XYZ file of C-alpha atoms in Angstrom:
414
model
C 10.478 -1.633 18.263
C 7.046 0.054 18.523
C 7.022 3.789 19.291
C 3.770 3.676 21.287
C 2.344 1.361 23.937
C -0.908 -0.304 22.905
C -3.473 -1.274 25.582
C -3.935 -4.901 26.674
C -7.381 -4.860 25.054
C -6.110 -3.619 21.648
C -7.818 -5.464 18.779
C -6.493 -6.518 15.370
C -8.340 -3.493 13.943
C -6.487 -1.144 16.348
C -3.125 -2.342 15.021
C -4.282 -2.218 11.383
C -5.547 1.347 11.844
C -2.087 2.517 12.889
C -1.414 2.326 9.125
C -4.879 2.583 7.538
C -6.862 4.952 9.826
C -10.502 5.982 9.389
C -9.620 9.228 7.599
C -7.920 7.180 4.824
C -10.969 4.896 4.578
C -13.303 7.932 4.480
C -11.265 9.321 1.591
C -11.743 6.002 -0.277
C -15.519 6.394 0.269
C -15.514 9.975 -1.110
C -13.314 9.132 -4.114
C -15.273 5.954 -4.972
C -18.570 7.896 -4.947
C -17.008 10.678 -7.069
C -15.691 8.141 -9.593
C -19.092 6.381 -9.765
C -20.752 9.726 -10.521
C -18.166 10.621 -13.185
C -18.426 7.151 -14.762
C -22.223 7.329 -14.970
C -22.158 10.832 -16.460
C -19.960 9.471 -19.235
C -21.436 6.006 -19.853
C -25.032 6.319 -18.667
C -26.762 6.091 -15.302
C -26.634 2.955 -13.167
C -29.940 2.570 -11.315
C -28.535 -0.215 -9.109
C -25.837 2.074 -7.648
C -26.233 3.949 -4.371
C -23.364 5.813 -2.719
C -21.044 3.615 -0.652
C -20.758 4.246 3.118
C -17.797 3.899 5.511
C -19.311 0.714 6.998
C -19.597 -0.811 3.504
C -16.038 0.224 2.604
C -14.723 -1.562 5.698
C -16.752 -4.657 4.789
C -15.431 -4.451 1.189
C -11.829 -4.462 2.522
C -12.742 -7.297 4.895
C -13.910 -9.505 2.028
C -10.720 -8.834 0.064
C -8.484 -9.493 3.091
C -10.292 -12.809 3.722
C -8.701 -14.147 0.482
C -5.268 -13.832 2.142
C -6.280 -16.374 4.791
C -8.346 -18.848 2.750
C -6.399 -18.419 -0.547
C -9.450 -18.604 -2.790
C -8.571 -17.586 -6.344
C -11.648 -15.344 -6.674
C -13.129 -13.248 -3.887
C -16.581 -13.982 -5.386
C -16.282 -17.633 -4.283
C -17.314 -16.397 -0.787
C -20.927 -16.272 -2.105
C -20.685 -19.508 -4.112
C -21.768 -22.966 -3.000
C -18.270 -24.385 -3.557
C -15.317 -25.255 -1.305
C -14.347 -21.609 -0.608
C -17.844 -20.380 0.239
C -18.157 -18.629 3.600
C -21.766 -18.309 4.733
C -20.847 -16.610 8.038
C -19.502 -13.496 6.286
C -21.466 -13.714 2.997
C -24.610 -12.445 4.724
C -23.091 -9.028 5.579
C -23.264 -7.811 1.961
C -24.820 -9.238 -1.205
C -22.565 -10.345 -4.042
C -24.131 -7.828 -6.449
C -23.474 -4.937 -4.025
C -19.855 -6.085 -3.556
C -19.354 -6.226 -7.337
C -20.735 -2.688 -7.714
C -18.260 -1.333 -5.128
C -15.449 -3.272 -6.829
C -16.412 -1.741 -10.189
C -16.217 1.862 -8.934
C -13.553 1.492 -6.200
C -11.021 4.359 -6.360
C -8.490 6.174 -4.167
C -8.039 9.132 -6.561
C -11.017 9.683 -8.868
C -9.618 12.565 -10.977
C -6.235 13.226 -12.514
C -5.028 16.744 -11.721
C -3.372 18.822 -14.453
C -0.046 18.832 -12.532
C 0.133 15.024 -12.270
C 2.876 13.353 -14.290
C 3.393 10.325 -12.036
C 1.953 7.077 -13.425
C 0.991 5.942 -9.912
C -1.108 9.054 -9.211
C -4.192 6.908 -8.507
C -2.532 5.344 -5.484
C 0.264 7.741 -4.460
C -1.716 9.504 -1.659
C -2.411 6.102 -0.079
C 1.263 5.027 -0.336
C 2.351 8.346 1.244
C -0.131 7.900 4.106
C 1.014 4.303 4.621
C 4.650 5.428 4.730
C 3.827 8.023 7.397
C 2.174 5.261 9.421
C 5.230 2.991 9.112
C 7.570 5.840 10.133
C 5.540 6.951 13.157
C 4.601 3.504 14.542
C 7.977 1.737 14.493
C 11.666 2.445 15.081
C 13.806 -0.083 13.151
C 17.004 -1.761 14.346
C 20.399 -0.734 12.992
C 20.596 -3.643 10.526
C 18.223 -3.505 7.549
C 17.886 -5.254 4.201
C 16.970 -3.908 0.743
C 15.250 -6.545 -1.391
C 12.208 -7.548 -3.430
C 9.812 -9.439 -1.137
C 8.314 -12.706 -2.275
C 4.924 -11.756 -3.775
C 4.569 -14.445 -6.409
C 1.356 -16.223 -7.345
C -0.231 -18.616 -4.865
C 1.826 -21.852 -5.284
C -1.295 -24.045 -4.874
C -2.958 -22.289 -7.824
C 0.208 -22.474 -9.973
C 0.436 -26.227 -9.314
C -3.175 -26.873 -10.328
C -3.852 -24.493 -13.231
C -3.323 -25.338 -16.896
C -0.636 -23.827 -19.145
C -3.339 -21.898 -20.998
C -4.538 -20.280 -17.744
C -0.955 -19.348 -16.877
C -0.419 -17.715 -20.282
C -3.648 -15.727 -19.907
C -2.470 -14.155 -16.664
C -0.785 -10.838 -17.342
C 2.738 -10.276 -16.086
C 3.077 -7.615 -13.405
C 4.024 -4.239 -14.854
C 5.820 -3.138 -11.693
C 8.457 -4.305 -9.243
C 8.048 -3.806 -5.507
C 11.146 -3.150 -3.366
C 11.322 -2.742 0.399
C 13.667 -1.639 3.178
C 13.096 -4.122 5.972
C 14.230 -4.307 9.609
C 16.195 -7.575 9.738
C 15.635 -8.069 13.496
C 11.820 -8.094 13.407
C 10.812 -8.363 9.729
C 8.938 -5.031 9.900
C 8.889 -3.396 6.441
C 10.003 0.212 6.989
C 9.639 1.525 3.457
C 8.054 0.494 0.151
C 9.209 1.582 -3.308
C 7.168 0.752 -6.422
C 8.918 0.900 -9.789
C 6.794 0.816 -12.944
C 8.471 -1.298 -15.610
C 6.814 0.670 -18.428
C 7.008 4.112 -16.867
C 7.024 7.069 -19.230
C 8.747 9.384 -16.731
C 12.448 10.030 -16.112
C 12.703 6.854 -14.030
C 11.070 4.517 -16.569
C 13.040 1.661 -18.109
C 13.320 3.607 -21.366
C 15.244 6.355 -19.582
C 17.397 3.893 -17.594
C 19.336 1.881 -20.120
C 21.023 -0.500 -17.682
C 19.863 -2.404 -14.617
C 22.630 -1.263 -12.199
C 21.490 2.332 -12.803
C 17.894 1.306 -12.068
C 18.795 -0.621 -8.887
C 20.984 2.230 -7.662
C 18.026 4.601 -8.051
C 15.767 2.148 -6.173
C 18.288 1.915 -3.299
C 18.562 5.718 -3.016
C 14.776 6.066 -2.941
C 14.469 3.436 -0.197
C 17.173 5.093 1.921
C 16.158 8.747 1.468
C 14.943 8.910 5.105
C 17.860 6.906 6.515
C 20.741 9.393 6.303
C 22.605 10.304 9.498
C 21.242 7.318 11.479
C 24.238 4.937 11.217
C 22.111 2.184 9.699
C 23.804 -0.904 8.251
C 22.133 -1.836 4.963
C 22.486 -5.356 3.528
C 22.052 -5.652 -0.240
C 21.959 -8.340 -2.909
C 24.187 -8.440 -6.014
C 21.896 -6.252 -8.155
C 22.305 -3.240 -5.810
C 25.887 -3.720 -4.537
C 28.320 -1.248 -6.124
C 31.354 0.745 -4.971
C 29.945 4.079 -6.192
C 26.634 3.604 -4.356
C 28.282 2.459 -1.108
C 30.656 5.456 -1.155
C 27.715 7.791 -1.728
C 25.824 6.213 1.185
C 28.891 6.491 3.447
C 28.810 10.287 3.041
C 25.235 10.153 4.440
C 26.358 7.960 7.393
C 24.680 4.884 5.939
C 26.944 1.811 5.979
C 26.605 -1.210 3.734
C 27.399 -4.883 3.339
C 26.578 -6.448 -0.005
C 27.101 -9.629 -1.990
C 28.917 -9.066 -5.294
C 28.386 -10.866 -8.587
C 30.522 -10.224 -11.668
C 27.387 -10.811 -13.788
C 24.731 -8.870 -11.841
C 26.671 -6.148 -9.970
C 28.151 -2.861 -11.122
C 31.855 -3.658 -10.599
C 33.145 -0.219 -11.686
C 36.221 0.789 -9.676
C 36.905 -2.670 -8.232
C 40.265 -4.439 -8.854
C 39.914 -7.106 -11.602
C 42.364 -9.362 -9.726
C 39.769 -9.790 -6.959
C 36.941 -10.522 -9.402
C 38.791 -13.420 -11.060
C 39.083 -16.768 -9.298
C 42.658 -17.686 -8.248
C 44.300 -20.548 -10.144
C 45.554 -22.306 -6.996
C 42.923 -24.551 -5.357
C 41.602 -23.212 -2.071
C 40.293 -24.848 1.088
C 36.935 -23.946 2.632
C 37.033 -20.830 4.785
C 40.037 -19.232 3.065
C 39.662 -15.611 2.013
C 41.492 -12.670 0.436
C 40.943 -8.987 1.249
C 41.637 -5.716 -0.572
C 40.925 -2.344 1.042
C 40.326 1.217 -0.103
C 39.763 3.624 2.798
C 36.982 2.116 4.916
C 35.823 -0.145 2.082
C 36.771 -3.848 2.097
C 36.420 -6.262 -0.790
C 36.381 -9.825 0.547
C 36.727 -12.953 -1.596
C 35.751 -15.971 0.565
C 35.790 -19.604 -0.532
C 33.144 -22.185 0.471
C 32.498 -24.731 -2.309
C 32.755 -21.706 -4.612
C 33.985 -18.105 -4.450
C 31.769 -15.528 -2.731
C 32.619 -11.827 -2.865
C 31.415 -9.189 -0.409
C 31.807 -5.421 -0.410
C 31.468 -3.685 2.970
C 32.350 -0.587 4.969
C 30.293 -1.660 8.002
C 32.582 -4.381 9.385
C 36.321 -4.610 9.954
C 37.794 -7.289 7.654
C 40.107 -8.381 10.482
C 37.218 -9.400 12.767
C 36.588 -13.133 12.628
C 33.267 -14.945 12.402
C 31.997 -18.451 11.631
C 29.335 -19.991 9.432
C 27.823 -23.046 11.121
C 26.767 -25.822 8.743
C 24.848 -28.868 9.930
C 27.116 -31.394 8.189
C 30.520 -29.707 7.975
C 30.452 -27.875 11.324
C 32.061 -24.438 11.690
C 33.646 -22.729 8.670
C 35.810 -19.674 9.466
C 35.001 -16.410 7.685
C 35.250 -12.631 8.183
C 32.553 -11.161 10.475
C 30.933 -9.375 7.491
C 30.186 -12.738 5.849
C 28.653 -14.153 9.052
C 26.486 -11.022 9.522
C 25.321 -11.080 5.889
C 24.311 -14.748 6.104
C 22.456 -14.245 9.411
C 20.428 -11.217 8.300
C 19.561 -12.602 4.874
C 18.463 -15.945 6.350
C 16.077 -14.067 8.670
C 14.475 -12.316 5.682
C 14.076 -15.702 3.930
C 12.249 -16.990 7.038
C 10.042 -13.862 6.971
C 9.203 -14.496 3.295
C 8.351 -18.128 4.039
C 6.099 -17.157 6.953
C 4.327 -14.051 5.660
C 4.288 -14.220 1.843
C 1.443 -16.755 1.951
C -0.781 -14.105 3.569
C -0.820 -11.771 0.563
C -4.316 -10.995 -0.751
C -5.181 -13.465 -3.544
C -7.366 -11.066 -5.578
C -5.560 -10.283 -8.874
C -7.051 -7.233 -10.636
C -5.928 -6.187 -14.129
C -5.249 -2.549 -13.254
C -1.684 -1.959 -12.047
C -2.604 0.598 -9.365
C -5.077 -1.871 -7.844
C -2.459 -4.636 -7.807
C -0.088 -2.284 -5.964
C -2.873 -1.304 -3.545
C -3.662 -4.888 -2.482
C 0.042 -5.717 -2.094
C 0.460 -2.599 0.083
C -2.580 -3.557 2.206
C -1.087 -7.062 2.670
C 2.221 -5.570 3.836
C 0.350 -3.240 6.240
C -1.441 -6.241 7.814
C 1.840 -8.169 8.191
C 3.392 -5.098 9.842
C 0.343 -4.764 12.112
C 0.789 -8.394 13.207
C 4.496 -7.825 13.946
C 3.563 -4.853 16.185
C 0.838 -6.975 17.815
C 3.375 -9.729 18.604
C 5.654 -7.128 20.251
C 2.809 -5.687 22.365
C 1.348 -6.741 25.711
C -1.954 -7.541 23.941
C -0.251 -10.610 22.405
C 0.387 -12.123 25.848
C -3.355 -11.893 26.544
C -4.753 -13.404 23.309
C -1.775 -15.060 21.512
C -3.273 -15.143 18.006
C -1.347 -16.778 15.167
C -0.981 -14.823 11.909
C -4.006 -16.663 10.442
C -6.108 -15.978 13.564
C -5.061 -12.317 13.536
C -6.206 -12.078 9.885
C -9.541 -13.702 10.728
C -10.064 -11.321 13.652
C -9.340 -8.350 11.401
C -11.805 -9.567 8.739
C -14.561 -10.050 11.336
C -13.901 -6.652 12.924
C -14.038 -4.955 9.502
C -17.331 -6.734 8.824
C -18.734 -5.751 12.225
C -18.618 -9.266 13.744
C -16.367 -8.388 16.710
C -17.857 -10.925 19.077
C -16.892 -13.864 16.862
C -13.937 -15.926 18.085
C -11.181 -17.226 15.798
C -11.903 -20.638 14.316
C -8.310 -21.950 14.615
């Protein structure tokens, strides 16, 4: 849970600033003004530009965050006369001023000579965000490594033409997280560039298991010695990785797939389906030290690799139609924790910022801001302030937007 007690009067902004404090916003102001100056020295002066202030930067973020609640395809529709226009917040800043800030917005204006990382323009922000996640929350023992659902807004996908879909560029990065499976709080973010030129780019990593193993190690670099239980999908699950984690006192439970997983070192007899027909709930087990390989049957064969649960301990999967199906405890735990993460995705993925810039670092930035707001709401729900105001996720987002725009006295519209 939370590491600090927030006051009863804590606002949405107070929770958000646990992760994005004023010093981070002030740095955005400095870097944006530096970039504007550099840009104008190179391409000619811009008479309409005046240096951005902290108040304007907060308003700029507020406008962007508002697209996560109202799901307008373009943030500029706030100033339009159409369905997504919002006169109550449009008056805070003119559209032309907003577009100027958007044009010059930067987190790192200059590339240093030592920089080799392709995410250098956003890395300081990601590091600061990670420090905020680490200091504000203590996760439960059970955690999940996965790619959160950050796909396009389903309403837009359903209404746009094929030509519009083709025009949209594919994301050049994948975003992975380590997530507390009891609360949904995202403890760590890892961004992998698909076209990276460095040692961890796809050119250097010839196969996907090698890539996913590297992602898992990066996400768990701060987890050693804490007896965490990490649940993983087929792309990460492998005997070599789990054994390496066990030496760091990190225990695992993962779903195996002969097609997607690295099955090196596992007995082929357990990876092939038995010829004799099986009844639901039957399972076979092979062990090596603390590691168990479980093959469980339920309308198909499911294989699990774990060193976190004893294979002898019994559990049940409860199905609405067929009732209770017996299974090892590891299978029950895996199903429970993964189903929670699916519920989290269903609830929170629709609150990702809709703005879709072309630059990769900006795409990563808005995804990271969206995750920070979801985390802030989770902390809010666990605080005493929630029992006073009881905002929904949409109301919390609206409060945050109004506080960033300096409209604190406004009440939520829902």
